Each structure stands twice: as C-alpha cells, then as structure tokens.
C-alpha cells in the first residue's frame, strides 16, 4: 500500500479499510497500528517472524513490537519516522502491524439480565455487614492497608462450598469502608451458583487479558513473581485494572501500561475514594500438585495462577481470595526448593462459618 508520508495515521487506517474491506469489518478508527521495527531497521518480509505472521503465528519479535502504545491517529507518518529515527520505507519490508479489535468487547460491568442474583447478595449483605466475622475480616484488611509492607499479604477465605465465601465479598463492600471489585475467576458449568452468570462477562474479560499476558510472558523466568511483574511495563491486565478503578463498563485495549494504572490510582486518591479491594472468588485448583515440578501443563497452570493473584498485589492492592482447596495460599513460589528464609507475613487465612451462608443457600 502506498501513502504519502505527510498523511496521518488516521488516514492510513482509512486506507487500510478501503484496501481490504472484506477483512476489516470494524470502523477504521478501531484499528490499532504499531511500527514493525526490529531494532533500528524495518521488519523484512523474508524474516521468519513475518512468514509466521502470515500463517497466523505471533513469535516473540512480533510480541515485542506490540508491547507499546499504538500509533496515534493524529500524528503524520513522517512524524513517527522522525521520532524513531527510522529510514524511509522500502519495498519487501513490513512497516506497520495492524491489530483488529476483539469481535466481542471486554465488558466488566455485571450482566444486566442477571441483576436479580446480585441484588440477592446485596440485600443480605445489609444484614450481615456488622456481623463479627465481617468485622474480623475488615479488621484484617485494614491492618494490611495500614501496614508498612513492601509486598502486601493477601487474605484467603478457605472452607467447603456453600459456607458463605461469595457472600463475604458483598458483606465487606456493604460496610462502607472499601470498594470491592468482585471477580468470579473462571468459567464453570451451568450447575454452579447463579452469581457466576451475573459476572460472566467480567470473568471472560479477565480471562482474556490473563491468558493473553500469560502467553506473552510465560517463557520468562519466575512468572508471577511480584518483583518480576513490577518490572513489566506493558500488560493487557493493566487495562483491566485501570477500567475497574475508574468504574468503566469496558476495558480499553489501548490502555496497557503500569503508568495507566498509577494515574488511575492517583485520580482515586485525589478524589478521596475508599480503598479498592479485589475479591477473587472460586480460585482455581492446581493440576495434580505432585506433578507440578515435572509436568509442563501443571507447571504452566501454577505459574498462571500466581499471575492471576499477584498482578493486583504489584500495586499494593489488598487481594481477598476464596478457595475450597489450599491452592490459593500455597502458590508462593514456583520453586519447591526456595532458599528464602526471611520471616514475613505473606498470607492471612480467614475461616468462614455456616452462619454466613450465601443468599442462594438461605
């Protein structure tokens, strides 16, 4: 495709849609464009990365090109060439990567058609908000918020099914002390609680971002480590967190930096909003714990679960995890032979008793 260097990136988007309307069904403005640069050179069409891309495969070189802000529509092509000190484009080179938006938007608001299920939990929470167990959990959360932790401990609600773990998310929100963002961790069969249906869109958005990031960083050392995650500037999950903090209905997929989350936190602090809590309900089980160190699939699952839980903790959020197994509290390190002998509080296990049965159980 030929286009004058003085045209804008927005003009380039329009030209792309006009050129291949059968493939670009969305509005041209919804396209994301990235420079196809490898070091200080353009990506050659003969390189393995380019050839694999034609087959629908995205290798590490292409991933690195996408791990940045998309090109701004108002900038001219020449502006970007000058800013990045790139040579003039030549034939048999790839200059721009085009990313289509998801066919289904990443919605994080509760499903309006299932609002009655949320209302049941919220109604019961008004009665239980001052219960001693709720106050005990609130006290534990306050202690974490007020503590001087480099890495904040997380809270685990661990008990059998039907004991009120899900209800507790709505109870602590009803205290008025915190803003609780509820996440049902993963899609499950229809036979489970109706509350999962009410938050299925949020679950799908969270899983999409989590799986996309895990695929992109799974080959790095010690995935899920909080210090390592703090060093990753661009993740899809950052867009999810930013949308949650700002009360958006959908995740903006162009938002993907740690700085975006930090700015959202600053906005909340400036407006005097309550502490933000992430509640991860029905935290998944590991795959065959004994085989985790020797089976790739099990090892990947363990790393993925650590990413699921720890990405929020990299910003100092209090994370409350509900679980019917020991997975939530055991996933500290992927190494079974850690030499870290430091004594520090990393997890608070909070029991749930029958008196706090869920709205469905009652």
mmCIF file of C-alpha atoms in Angstrom:
data_model
loop_
_atom_site.group_PDB
_atom_site.id
_atom_site.type_symbol
_atom_site.label_atom_id
_atom_site.label_comp_id
_atom_site.label_asym_id
_atom_site.label_seq_id
_atom_site.Cartn_x
_atom_site.Cartn_y
_atom_site.Cartn_z
ATOM 1 C CA UNK A 1 0.000 0.000 0.000
ATOM 2 C CA UNK A 2 1.356 3.424 -0.965
ATOM 3 C CA UNK A 3 0.575 6.537 1.061
ATOM 4 C CA UNK A 4 2.225 9.936 1.325
ATOM 5 C CA UNK A 5 4.456 10.443 4.368
ATOM 6 C CA UNK A 6 2.596 13.648 5.236
ATOM 7 C CA UNK A 7 -0.683 11.785 5.692
ATOM 8 C CA UNK A 8 -1.773 10.956 9.237
ATOM 9 C CA UNK A 9 -2.013 7.563 10.873
ATOM 10 C CA UNK A 10 -5.772 8.080 10.840
ATOM 11 C CA UNK A 11 -5.593 8.441 7.069
ATOM 12 C CA UNK A 12 -3.563 5.234 6.919
ATOM 13 C CA UNK A 13 -6.277 3.420 8.891
ATOM 14 C CA UNK A 14 -8.892 4.631 6.407
ATOM 15 C CA UNK A 15 -6.723 3.481 3.504
ATOM 16 C CA UNK A 16 -6.276 0.025 5.049
ATOM 17 C CA UNK A 17 -10.024 -0.438 5.486
ATOM 18 C CA UNK A 18 -10.651 0.736 1.922
ATOM 19 C CA UNK A 19 -7.993 -1.637 0.584
ATOM 20 C CA UNK A 20 -9.255 -4.783 2.343
ATOM 21 C CA UNK A 21 -12.914 -4.204 3.346
ATOM 22 C CA UNK A 22 -13.577 -7.956 3.411
ATOM 23 C CA UNK A 23 -11.109 -8.391 6.288
ATOM 24 C CA UNK A 24 -11.683 -5.121 8.151
ATOM 25 C CA UNK A 25 -15.317 -5.159 9.278
ATOM 26 C CA UNK A 26 -14.836 -2.671 12.122
ATOM 27 C CA UNK A 27 -14.588 1.107 11.889
ATOM 28 C CA UNK A 28 -11.193 2.244 10.662
ATOM 29 C CA UNK A 29 -10.745 4.238 13.872
ATOM 30 C CA UNK A 30 -10.872 0.989 15.892
ATOM 31 C CA UNK A 31 -7.747 -0.404 14.206
ATOM 32 C CA UNK A 32 -4.512 -0.361 16.202
ATOM 33 C CA UNK A 33 -1.282 0.351 14.316
ATOM 34 C CA UNK A 34 2.246 -0.414 15.528
ATOM 35 C CA UNK A 35 5.623 0.205 13.920
ATOM 36 C CA UNK A 36 7.093 -3.025 12.536
ATOM 37 C CA UNK A 37 10.618 -2.232 13.623
ATOM 38 C CA UNK A 38 13.264 -4.718 14.654
ATOM 39 C CA UNK A 39 15.968 -2.760 16.395
ATOM 40 C CA UNK A 40 16.758 0.189 14.138
ATOM 41 C CA UNK A 41 15.502 -1.488 10.969
ATOM 42 C CA UNK A 42 12.165 -2.356 9.405
ATOM 43 C CA UNK A 43 10.943 -5.929 9.591
ATOM 44 C CA UNK A 44 11.947 -7.730 6.407
ATOM 45 C CA UNK A 45 9.268 -9.711 4.640
ATOM 46 C CA UNK A 46 11.714 -12.617 4.340
ATOM 47 C CA UNK A 47 12.309 -12.973 8.083
ATOM 48 C CA UNK A 48 10.782 -15.954 9.935
ATOM 49 C CA UNK A 49 8.716 -13.566 12.095
ATOM 50 C CA UNK A 50 6.997 -12.150 9.013
ATOM 51 C CA UNK A 51 6.458 -15.542 7.419
ATOM 52 C CA UNK A 52 4.965 -16.993 10.605
ATOM 53 C CA UNK A 53 2.710 -13.960 10.915
ATOM 54 C CA UNK A 54 1.206 -14.774 7.527
ATOM 55 C CA UNK A 55 0.303 -18.178 8.986
ATOM 56 C CA UNK A 56 -1.362 -16.555 11.977
ATOM 57 C CA UNK A 57 1.526 -17.246 14.367
ATOM 58 C CA UNK A 58 2.940 -14.483 16.555
ATOM 59 C CA UNK A 59 6.522 -15.007 17.735
ATOM 60 C CA UNK A 60 8.482 -13.105 20.385
ATOM 61 C CA UNK A 61 9.764 -10.489 17.927
ATOM 62 C CA UNK A 62 6.233 -9.559 16.887
ATOM 63 C CA UNK A 63 5.052 -9.575 20.513
ATOM 64 C CA UNK A 64 7.775 -7.088 21.428
ATOM 65 C CA UNK A 65 6.572 -4.759 18.655
ATOM 66 C CA UNK A 66 3.035 -4.867 20.069
ATOM 67 C CA UNK A 67 4.092 -4.247 23.660
ATOM 68 C CA UNK A 68 3.792 -0.469 23.428
ATOM 69 C CA UNK A 69 1.223 2.239 22.871
ATOM 70 C CA UNK A 70 -0.441 2.080 19.437
ATOM 71 C CA UNK A 71 0.363 4.836 16.958
ATOM 72 C CA UNK A 72 -1.709 7.986 17.441
ATOM 73 C CA UNK A 73 -4.169 8.755 14.667
ATOM 74 C CA UNK A 74 -3.385 12.489 14.574
ATOM 75 C CA UNK A 75 0.362 12.071 14.019
ATOM 76 C CA UNK A 76 1.710 12.046 10.494
ATOM 77 C CA UNK A 77 3.700 9.139 9.119
ATOM 78 C CA UNK A 78 6.700 11.444 8.799
ATOM 79 C CA UNK A 79 6.396 12.440 12.472
ATOM 80 C CA UNK A 80 6.825 8.820 13.506
ATOM 81 C CA UNK A 81 9.701 8.257 11.104
ATOM 82 C CA UNK A 82 11.482 11.272 12.552
ATOM 83 C CA UNK A 83 10.773 10.460 16.200
ATOM 84 C CA UNK A 84 12.013 6.878 15.856
ATOM 85 C CA UNK A 85 14.868 7.782 13.510
ATOM 86 C CA UNK A 86 13.703 5.164 11.038
ATOM 87 C CA UNK A 87 14.880 5.093 7.415
ATOM 88 C CA UNK A 88 12.443 5.702 4.584
ATOM 89 C CA UNK A 89 10.316 2.588 3.893
ATOM 90 C CA UNK A 90 11.439 0.380 1.025
ATOM 91 C CA UNK A 91 9.807 -2.495 -0.905
ATOM 92 C CA UNK A 92 9.833 -6.015 0.587
ATOM 93 C CA UNK A 93 9.639 -4.586 4.094
ATOM 94 C CA UNK A 94 6.832 -4.580 6.642
ATOM 95 C CA UNK A 95 6.381 -1.128 8.128
ATOM 96 C CA UNK A 96 3.173 -1.299 10.138
ATOM 97 C CA UNK A 97 1.444 -4.068 12.106
ATOM 98 C CA UNK A 98 -2.347 -3.847 12.068
ATOM 99 C CA UNK A 99 -4.324 -5.240 15.009
ATOM 100 C CA UNK A 100 -8.077 -5.736 14.692
ATOM 101 C CA UNK A 101 -10.259 -5.152 17.770
ATOM 102 C CA UNK A 102 -11.899 -8.066 19.531
ATOM 103 C CA UNK A 103 -15.201 -9.058 17.996
ATOM 104 C CA UNK A 104 -16.667 -9.115 21.493
ATOM 105 C CA UNK A 105 -15.898 -6.073 23.703
ATOM 106 C CA UNK A 106 -14.217 -6.727 27.045
ATOM 107 C CA UNK A 107 -17.179 -5.863 29.262
ATOM 108 C CA UNK A 108 -16.586 -5.763 33.017
ATOM 109 C CA UNK A 109 -19.932 -4.466 34.272
ATOM 110 C CA UNK A 110 -22.366 -7.036 35.714
ATOM 111 C CA UNK A 111 -24.772 -8.581 33.200
ATOM 112 C CA UNK A 112 -27.985 -6.557 33.380
ATOM 113 C CA UNK A 113 -30.117 -9.586 32.575
ATOM 114 C CA UNK A 114 -28.871 -11.353 35.707
ATOM 115 C CA UNK A 115 -29.109 -8.351 38.067
ATOM 116 C CA UNK A 116 -31.566 -10.155 40.341
ATOM 117 C CA UNK A 117 -28.809 -12.513 41.505
ATOM 118 C CA UNK A 118 -26.564 -9.621 42.509
ATOM 119 C CA UNK A 119 -29.469 -7.940 44.295
ATOM 120 C CA UNK A 120 -29.989 -11.021 46.487
ATOM 121 C CA UNK A 121 -26.428 -10.894 47.742
ATOM 122 C CA UNK A 122 -26.522 -7.135 48.210
ATOM 123 C CA UNK A 123 -29.790 -7.321 50.128
ATOM 124 C CA UNK A 124 -28.470 -9.943 52.542
ATOM 125 C CA UNK A 125 -25.198 -8.040 52.968
ATOM 126 C CA UNK A 126 -27.056 -5.146 54.605
ATOM 127 C CA UNK A 127 -27.999 -7.513 57.422
ATOM 128 C CA UNK A 128 -24.582 -9.145 57.720
ATOM 129 C CA UNK A 129 -22.342 -6.095 57.317
ATOM 130 C CA UNK A 130 -21.909 -5.672 61.096
ATOM 131 C CA UNK A 131 -21.537 -9.351 61.889
ATOM 132 C CA UNK A 132 -18.463 -10.203 63.966
ATOM 133 C CA UNK A 133 -16.941 -12.338 61.192
ATOM 134 C CA UNK A 134 -17.313 -9.499 58.698
ATOM 135 C CA UNK A 135 -15.766 -7.098 61.176
ATOM 136 C CA UNK A 136 -12.916 -9.543 61.740
ATOM 137 C CA UNK A 137 -12.196 -9.694 58.013
ATOM 138 C CA UNK A 138 -12.483 -5.913 57.709
ATOM 139 C CA UNK A 139 -10.000 -5.557 60.545
ATOM 140 C CA UNK A 140 -7.536 -7.837 58.743
ATOM 141 C CA UNK A 141 -7.901 -5.758 55.576
ATOM 142 C CA UNK A 142 -7.369 -2.516 57.493
ATOM 143 C CA UNK A 143 -4.232 -3.949 59.086
ATOM 144 C CA UNK A 144 -2.802 -4.696 55.642
ATOM 145 C CA UNK A 145 -3.720 -1.238 54.340
ATOM 146 C CA UNK A 146 -2.138 0.453 57.339
ATOM 147 C CA UNK A 147 0.920 -1.810 57.477
ATOM 148 C CA UNK A 148 4.320 -0.955 56.079
ATOM 149 C CA UNK A 149 4.626 -3.856 53.646
ATOM 150 C CA UNK A 150 6.923 -3.967 50.647
ATOM 151 C CA UNK A 151 4.756 -6.833 49.394
ATOM 152 C CA UNK A 152 1.322 -6.801 50.985
ATOM 153 C CA UNK A 153 -0.015 -10.139 52.269
ATOM 154 C CA UNK A 154 -3.227 -11.431 50.759
ATOM 155 C CA UNK A 155 -6.286 -12.837 52.515
ATOM 156 C CA UNK A 156 -7.664 -16.329 51.936
ATOM 157 C CA UNK A 157 -11.220 -17.391 52.736
ATOM 158 C CA UNK A 158 -10.963 -21.138 52.828
ATOM 159 C CA UNK A 159 -13.836 -23.518 53.547
ATOM 160 C CA UNK A 160 -16.171 -26.026 51.966
ATOM 161 C CA UNK A 161 -18.654 -24.949 49.310
ATOM 162 C CA UNK A 162 -21.856 -23.277 50.483
ATOM 163 C CA UNK A 163 -20.351 -21.705 53.601
ATOM 164 C CA UNK A 164 -20.742 -18.077 52.527
ATOM 165 C CA UNK A 165 -17.405 -17.182 50.931
ATOM 166 C CA UNK A 166 -19.068 -15.470 47.970
ATOM 167 C CA UNK A 167 -21.467 -13.625 50.257
ATOM 168 C CA UNK A 168 -18.496 -12.203 52.143
ATOM 169 C CA UNK A 169 -17.474 -10.103 49.115
ATOM 170 C CA UNK A 170 -20.780 -8.258 49.300
ATOM 171 C CA UNK A 171 -20.661 -8.090 53.099
ATOM 172 C CA UNK A 172 -17.338 -6.247 53.239
ATOM 173 C CA UNK A 173 -18.482 -3.926 50.469
ATOM 174 C CA UNK A 174 -21.624 -3.167 52.490
ATOM 175 C CA UNK A 175 -19.543 -1.997 55.470
ATOM 176 C CA UNK A 176 -18.879 1.188 53.521
ATOM 177 C CA UNK A 177 -15.150 1.036 54.255
ATOM 178 C CA UNK A 178 -13.992 -0.371 50.928
ATOM 179 C CA UNK A 179 -14.806 -0.542 47.238
ATOM 180 C CA UNK A 180 -14.848 -4.268 46.479
ATOM 181 C CA UNK A 181 -14.368 -5.412 42.892
ATOM 182 C CA UNK A 182 -15.739 -8.938 42.598
ATOM 183 C CA UNK A 183 -14.269 -11.407 40.089
ATOM 184 C CA UNK A 184 -15.517 -14.956 39.590
ATOM 185 C CA UNK A 185 -12.181 -16.345 38.478
ATOM 186 C CA UNK A 186 -13.018 -18.736 35.659
ATOM 187 C CA UNK A 187 -15.920 -20.001 33.568
ATOM 188 C CA UNK A 188 -17.584 -23.031 35.092
ATOM 189 C CA UNK A 189 -20.519 -25.366 34.242
ATOM 190 C CA UNK A 190 -24.074 -24.029 34.435
ATOM 191 C CA UNK A 191 -24.854 -26.008 37.558
ATOM 192 C CA UNK A 192 -22.884 -23.667 39.830
ATOM 193 C CA UNK A 193 -24.054 -20.513 41.586
ATOM 194 C CA UNK A 194 -26.177 -18.033 39.664
ATOM 195 C CA UNK A 195 -23.859 -15.215 40.732
ATOM 196 C CA UNK A 196 -21.297 -16.543 38.256
ATOM 197 C CA UNK A 197 -23.781 -15.874 35.443
ATOM 198 C CA UNK A 198 -24.226 -12.299 36.634
ATOM 199 C CA UNK A 199 -20.490 -11.707 36.306
ATOM 200 C CA UNK A 200 -19.746 -13.956 33.322
ATOM 201 C CA UNK A 201 -18.775 -11.034 31.050
ATOM 202 C CA UNK A 202 -16.305 -9.804 33.656
ATOM 203 C CA UNK A 203 -14.941 -13.326 34.004
ATOM 204 C CA UNK A 204 -14.474 -13.551 30.239
ATOM 205 C CA UNK A 205 -12.699 -10.177 30.083
ATOM 206 C CA UNK A 206 -10.403 -11.097 32.961
ATOM 207 C CA UNK A 207 -9.607 -14.496 31.445
ATOM 208 C CA UNK A 208 -8.910 -12.937 28.041
ATOM 209 C CA UNK A 209 -6.410 -10.459 29.490
ATOM 210 C CA UNK A 210 -4.844 -13.053 31.789
ATOM 211 C CA UNK A 211 -4.407 -15.659 29.068
ATOM 212 C CA UNK A 212 -3.075 -13.136 26.558
ATOM 213 C CA UNK A 213 -0.463 -11.881 29.018
ATOM 214 C CA UNK A 214 0.475 -15.362 30.158
ATOM 215 C CA UNK A 215 1.105 -16.485 26.585
ATOM 216 C CA UNK A 216 3.329 -13.469 26.022
ATOM 217 C CA UNK A 217 5.437 -13.746 29.185
ATOM 218 C CA UNK A 218 5.323 -17.452 30.057
ATOM 219 C CA UNK A 219 8.866 -18.042 28.811
ATOM 220 C CA UNK A 220 10.332 -15.504 31.211
ATOM 221 C CA UNK A 221 11.924 -16.638 34.452
ATOM 222 C CA UNK A 222 9.762 -16.940 37.583
ATOM 223 C CA UNK A 223 6.447 -15.834 36.098
ATOM 224 C CA UNK A 224 4.084 -14.484 38.738
ATOM 225 C CA UNK A 225 6.853 -13.181 40.974
ATOM 226 C CA UNK A 226 5.796 -9.769 42.261
ATOM 227 C CA UNK A 227 9.252 -8.151 41.833
ATOM 228 C CA UNK A 228 9.431 -9.509 38.275
ATOM 229 C CA UNK A 229 5.899 -8.358 37.444
ATOM 230 C CA UNK A 230 6.680 -4.861 38.708
ATOM 231 C CA UNK A 231 9.333 -4.683 36.026
ATOM 232 C CA UNK A 232 6.904 -5.410 33.168
ATOM 233 C CA UNK A 233 5.664 -2.113 31.770
ATOM 234 C CA UNK A 234 3.020 -3.358 29.318
ATOM 235 C CA UNK A 235 0.278 -5.915 30.029
ATOM 236 C CA UNK A 236 -3.311 -6.378 28.935
ATOM 237 C CA UNK A 237 -4.212 -6.864 32.611
ATOM 238 C CA UNK A 238 -3.203 -3.273 33.322
ATOM 239 C CA UNK A 239 -6.078 -2.155 31.100
ATOM 240 C CA UNK A 240 -8.442 -4.412 33.058
ATOM 241 C CA UNK A 241 -7.277 -2.959 36.385
ATOM 242 C CA UNK A 242 -7.479 0.611 35.118
ATOM 243 C CA UNK A 243 -11.044 0.067 33.891
ATOM 244 C CA UNK A 244 -12.021 -1.388 37.274
ATOM 245 C CA UNK A 245 -10.513 1.548 39.177
ATOM 246 C CA UNK A 246 -12.259 4.151 37.044
ATOM 247 C CA UNK A 247 -15.622 2.371 37.053
ATOM 248 C CA UNK A 248 -15.680 1.796 33.308
ATOM 249 C CA UNK A 249 -18.063 -0.654 31.653
ATOM 250 C CA UNK A 250 -15.440 -1.963 29.232
ATOM 251 C CA UNK A 251 -11.694 -2.465 29.051
ATOM 252 C CA UNK A 252 -9.936 -0.089 26.678
ATOM 253 C CA UNK A 253 -7.454 -2.349 24.903
ATOM 254 C CA UNK A 254 -5.209 0.599 24.049
ATOM 255 C CA UNK A 255 -4.579 1.027 27.785
ATOM 256 C CA UNK A 256 -1.813 -1.376 28.736
ATOM 257 C CA UNK A 257 0.888 0.316 30.828
ATOM 258 C CA UNK A 258 1.659 0.352 34.553
ATOM 259 C CA UNK A 259 1.606 4.126 34.356
ATOM 260 C CA UNK A 260 -2.040 4.000 33.272
ATOM 261 C CA UNK A 261 -2.891 2.147 36.491
ATOM 262 C CA UNK A 262 -0.810 4.508 38.624
ATOM 263 C CA UNK A 263 -2.606 7.504 37.140
ATOM 264 C CA UNK A 264 -5.977 5.899 37.887
ATOM 265 C CA UNK A 265 -4.859 5.320 41.483
ATOM 266 C CA UNK A 266 -3.784 8.946 41.748
ATOM 267 C CA UNK A 267 -7.190 10.047 40.458
ATOM 268 C CA UNK A 268 -8.936 7.949 43.097
ATOM 269 C CA UNK A 269 -6.688 9.274 45.862
ATOM 270 C CA UNK A 270 -7.223 12.881 44.778
ATOM 271 C CA UNK A 271 -10.996 12.440 44.893
ATOM 272 C CA UNK A 272 -10.873 10.815 48.348
ATOM 273 C CA UNK A 273 -12.313 7.472 47.315
ATOM 274 C CA UNK A 274 -12.262 4.380 49.508
ATOM 275 C CA UNK A 275 -9.537 1.699 49.374
ATOM 276 C CA UNK A 276 -10.023 -0.626 46.409
ATOM 277 C CA UNK A 277 -10.168 -4.365 47.111
ATOM 278 C CA UNK A 278 -10.013 -7.170 44.553
ATOM 279 C CA UNK A 279 -12.039 -10.243 45.545
ATOM 280 C CA UNK A 280 -11.116 -13.376 43.558
ATOM 281 C CA UNK A 281 -13.898 -15.897 44.057
ATOM 282 C CA UNK A 282 -13.587 -19.641 43.394
ATOM 283 C CA UNK A 283 -9.845 -19.525 42.855
ATOM 284 C CA UNK A 284 -8.988 -22.477 40.560
ATOM 285 C CA UNK A 285 -7.229 -25.616 41.683
ATOM 286 C CA UNK A 286 -3.775 -26.635 40.615
ATOM 287 C CA UNK A 287 -3.336 -29.571 38.254
ATOM 288 C CA UNK A 288 -2.039 -32.577 40.179
ATOM 289 C CA UNK A 289 0.163 -30.839 42.721
ATOM 290 C CA UNK A 290 2.627 -33.743 42.965
ATOM 291 C CA UNK A 291 3.390 -33.495 39.244
ATOM 292 C CA UNK A 292 3.706 -29.721 39.098
ATOM 293 C CA UNK A 293 7.507 -29.667 39.085
ATOM 294 C CA UNK A 294 7.803 -32.304 36.366
ATOM 295 C CA UNK A 295 4.770 -31.803 34.120
ATOM 296 C CA UNK A 296 4.731 -28.813 31.771
ATOM 297 C CA UNK A 297 0.963 -28.429 31.815
ATOM 298 C CA UNK A 298 0.790 -28.465 35.598
ATOM 299 C CA UNK A 299 3.754 -26.122 35.902
ATOM 300 C CA UNK A 300 2.142 -23.661 33.482
ATOM 301 C CA UNK A 301 -1.097 -23.761 35.462
ATOM 302 C CA UNK A 302 0.754 -22.984 38.670
ATOM 303 C CA UNK A 303 2.518 -20.020 37.045
ATOM 304 C CA UNK A 304 -0.752 -18.790 35.558
ATOM 305 C CA UNK A 305 -2.483 -18.892 38.938
ATOM 306 C CA UNK A 306 0.335 -16.905 40.524
ATOM 307 C CA UNK A 307 -0.048 -14.287 37.797
ATOM 308 C CA UNK A 308 -3.815 -14.248 38.398
ATOM 309 C CA UNK A 309 -3.382 -13.458 42.073
ATOM 310 C CA UNK A 310 -0.200 -11.404 42.181
ATOM 311 C CA UNK A 311 -0.753 -8.915 39.364
ATOM 312 C CA UNK A 312 -3.009 -6.890 41.686
ATOM 313 C CA UNK A 313 -0.533 -7.078 44.559
ATOM 314 C CA UNK A 314 2.180 -5.426 42.456
ATOM 315 C CA UNK A 315 0.280 -2.161 43.003
ATOM 316 C CA UNK A 316 -0.305 -2.753 46.720
ATOM 317 C CA UNK A 317 -3.971 -3.719 46.404
ATOM 318 C CA UNK A 318 -5.431 -5.933 49.090
ATOM 319 C CA UNK A 319 -6.481 -9.188 47.430
ATOM 320 C CA UNK A 320 -9.069 -11.469 49.031
ATOM 321 C CA UNK A 321 -9.150 -14.972 47.574
ATOM 322 C CA UNK A 322 -11.846 -17.567 48.193
ATOM 323 C CA UNK A 323 -10.958 -21.208 47.761
ATOM 324 C CA UNK A 324 -12.125 -24.707 48.599
ATOM 325 C CA UNK A 325 -8.546 -26.005 48.389
ATOM 326 C CA UNK A 326 -5.111 -24.972 49.591
ATOM 327 C CA UNK A 327 -4.071 -23.694 46.170
ATOM 328 C CA UNK A 328 -4.738 -20.023 46.901
ATOM 329 C CA UNK A 329 -2.405 -19.857 49.888
ATOM 330 C CA UNK A 330 0.212 -22.346 48.700
ATOM 331 C CA UNK A 331 1.161 -20.567 45.469
ATOM 332 C CA UNK A 332 4.043 -18.538 46.839
ATOM 333 C CA UNK A 333 6.810 -19.678 44.510
ATOM 334 C CA UNK A 334 7.131 -21.993 41.540
ATOM 335 C CA UNK A 335 10.270 -23.362 43.129
ATOM 336 C CA UNK A 336 9.884 -26.257 45.517
ATOM 337 C CA UNK A 337 13.310 -25.664 46.994
ATOM 338 C CA UNK A 338 13.308 -21.974 47.812
ATOM 339 C CA UNK A 339 16.248 -20.793 49.897
ATOM 340 C CA UNK A 340 14.434 -17.701 51.084
ATOM 341 C CA UNK A 341 14.487 -17.938 54.873
ATOM 342 C CA UNK A 342 13.148 -14.439 55.548
ATOM 343 C CA UNK A 343 10.348 -14.322 58.108
ATOM 344 C CA UNK A 344 7.459 -12.212 56.807
ATOM 345 C CA UNK A 345 3.676 -12.272 56.714
ATOM 346 C CA UNK A 346 2.572 -13.347 53.255
ATOM 347 C CA UNK A 347 -0.946 -14.684 53.803
ATOM 348 C CA UNK A 348 -3.838 -14.395 56.254
ATOM 349 C CA UNK A 349 -6.242 -17.343 56.323
ATOM 350 C CA UNK A 350 -9.705 -16.317 57.467
ATOM 351 C CA UNK A 351 -12.218 -19.070 58.339
ATOM 352 C CA UNK A 352 -15.863 -18.910 57.257
ATOM 353 C CA UNK A 353 -18.581 -20.473 59.393
ATOM 354 C CA UNK A 354 -22.042 -21.750 58.484
ATOM 355 C CA UNK A 355 -23.794 -18.676 59.907
ATOM 356 C CA UNK A 356 -22.692 -16.690 56.824
ATOM 357 C CA UNK A 357 -24.444 -18.867 54.281
ATOM 358 C CA UNK A 358 -24.977 -17.256 50.898
ATOM 359 C CA UNK A 359 -28.182 -15.711 49.616
ATOM 360 C CA UNK A 360 -28.762 -18.789 47.460
ATOM 361 C CA UNK A 361 -28.324 -21.195 50.380
ATOM 362 C CA UNK A 362 -30.737 -19.259 52.519
#
